[in-house]
Amino acid sequence: MATSKVFAGAQVVLPTGIVNGGRVIVDGSRIAGSAPADAETVDLSGHWLVPGFVDIHNHGGGGASFTSGTVEDVLKGIHTHRLHGTTTTVASTVTGDMDGLAQRAGLLSELAEQGDLAGVHFEGPFISPCRKGAHSEELLRDPDPAEVRKLIDAARGQARMVTLATELPGGIDSVRLLAEHGVIAAIGHTDATYEQTVEAIDAGATVATHLFNAMPALGHRTPGPIAALLEDDRVTVELINDGTHLHPASLELAFHHAGAARVAFITDAMDAAGFGDGRYMLGPLEVEVADGVARLVEGGSIAGSTLTLDRAFKRAVTVDRLPVEDVVAALSANPARLLGLYDTVGSLEPGKRADLVVLDSTFDLKGVMRGGEWVVDPLLG
């Protein structure tokens, strides 16, 4: 049986643009530059073929939590998102006590070492009580560099990002520490001024955690963090494109001001993603999911999302009317570059891992391949 496949006839989104009737060759677990004579041809006419999605901010799915679940739970959550096209996942934590977070980091780092995850993102506890969102206020703390270092060390080289309110005591020093250790310093859940945000970016912060959400609104006299994060070419902005977290005009403002190369669509998903309405726990806080929207039982704050990246893709193209190639960059290439993984994933180029997503003409997901193996086989649909 041939191990090489030629996917032909689709509209293929490459780094150089869209190729109508293009071909992508998969040989084993990799994308290849040429096909052997015995390669099987798979006709994908009438479909789109795009790279697997990369999610840098995800708390779980399929009824399973990355923040508190067992190894089996975490694997279930990873698989749920793979069914929706996310072939590379960073597991995000939520605010907890330091010992618990260190222990969680150890479990998640093992899965990263095995290749199931692309690393760990610590969202909290170093965030502002003024902008805590779905984080437990009594567990919040200032970003002491020594404590930030403790979490980095607990992740055993698998820490990819830490979200901080950089205006808090120790915030700027913690940004510098993270930059020195090759960990992304992300500004989020912050009450910072414009000037404080500029200072943090100059110190090495490079990501805006779910821009607009959990930060002061853009003001004409007090522009706050949003203006600073949008205007600086060194910053990639996360956007949650579920129709709940952002008004379409806000998303358009961010996307077009930052430019397609500086946007990373994320899910910020919690365990209800791909599972359904009901009551869940997000860290120590209870969440009610109704009509797909997650809110804290106490207080009503939005508590993550139930988004999957295939839905973010379809909404971006059909509702927001963004160019397909720009959406692909926001879902694949840009986050892969942020993680330092672009030589392996994030585009359909020879030598990279064979992570593919097949979409029909209306941008509904029909197939997912990871490492040359079908997670969702379009031929069985």
XYZ file of C-alpha atoms in Angstrom, residues 22 43 45 125 148 173 175 206 227 237 246 299 318 324:
14
model
C -3.173 22.879 -6.571
C -9.237 14.208 -5.634
C -11.837 19.232 -6.277
C -1.966 34.371 38.744
C 7.530 33.623 37.627
C 11.319 42.828 35.680
C 8.885 40.623 31.355
C 5.318 40.547 22.402
C -3.707 51.546 21.279
C -2.610 40.363 19.069
C -15.777 40.936 20.102
C -20.955 37.615 38.805
C -18.140 34.493 5.738
C -8.874 33.514 3.092
